């Protein structure tokens, strides 16, 4: 039987001997030995093969391969917003892992600390909008995982940086006291994502409109606690402070957790509050995760370090300012003029 002629420009001698070195790439089949798979077709210029082996037309640009590397001369699709998505993904990578010795209190030996950068630009505190990006979601998921493992997470709020743990986790609550060197008789506040969750953990004796006028915001409301709250959290008092910061990240984090967060400022007790993550660097070894949201407010202004205004609403018809904080005047105005509450001395 006469052999099939090759259409390539190889010499007639190669065609007669039917060597597999023919330059046609094997599409004619004459150089293929029995049992050897057919050589793949060479894709047309400007394409590369996807995962299924099919050529995909691409636009000019560096091509990203499965391992994240780029190869000069390749191409990759350029879609609208791809730069911002790449920035978000890059910002969501753990930017620094700091090993800080042995025996971190409450967390065991050799506990490391990871600093996670949020996507930029961040929304301003008080803004209802948040960047619905992959980096943002990964940051929330990483923080939830650290909290569920019993760790402590540093987070930005609408006033200062805070340290959070699961309020229903007694061991994590003890870790916060150890972290801050705090007196065990000084209570911790709980943090929620929305006002509706407040009714589960507190006995509310004020109008719902009052709660929504003050929350979310830079205010901590002290109310009578319910039986749903962990008995190991502030067991020496029947009251609890409730905080709903007006910052989208910590609200998303609180919504993603099954129970409330225990929240306190990210500093050693009796020291100044912190507005950047570098200001509480001494606490990094004892933290499971740090969410770096950038500077909060004007770091040169002492007023920005006052923290939230703490007001006691546990007595019907009255209020007590426990800590003036950064929002005392507007809070008192709402309580007195709009709802007619009577102030008591702190």
mmCIF file of C-alpha atoms in Angstrom, residues 99 140 261 322 324:
data_model
loop_
_atom_site.group_PDB
_atom_site.id
_atom_site.type_symbol
_atom_site.label_atom_id
_atom_site.label_comp_id
_atom_site.label_asym_id
_atom_site.label_seq_id
_atom_site.Cartn_x
_atom_site.Cartn_y
_atom_site.Cartn_z
ATOM 1 C CA UNK A 99 7.068 34.796 65.364
ATOM 2 C CA UNK A 140 -13.578 38.480 57.230
ATOM 3 C CA UNK A 261 -17.871 39.399 70.272
ATOM 4 C CA UNK A 322 -19.813 56.382 82.794
ATOM 5 C CA UNK A 324 -17.433 60.844 78.367
#
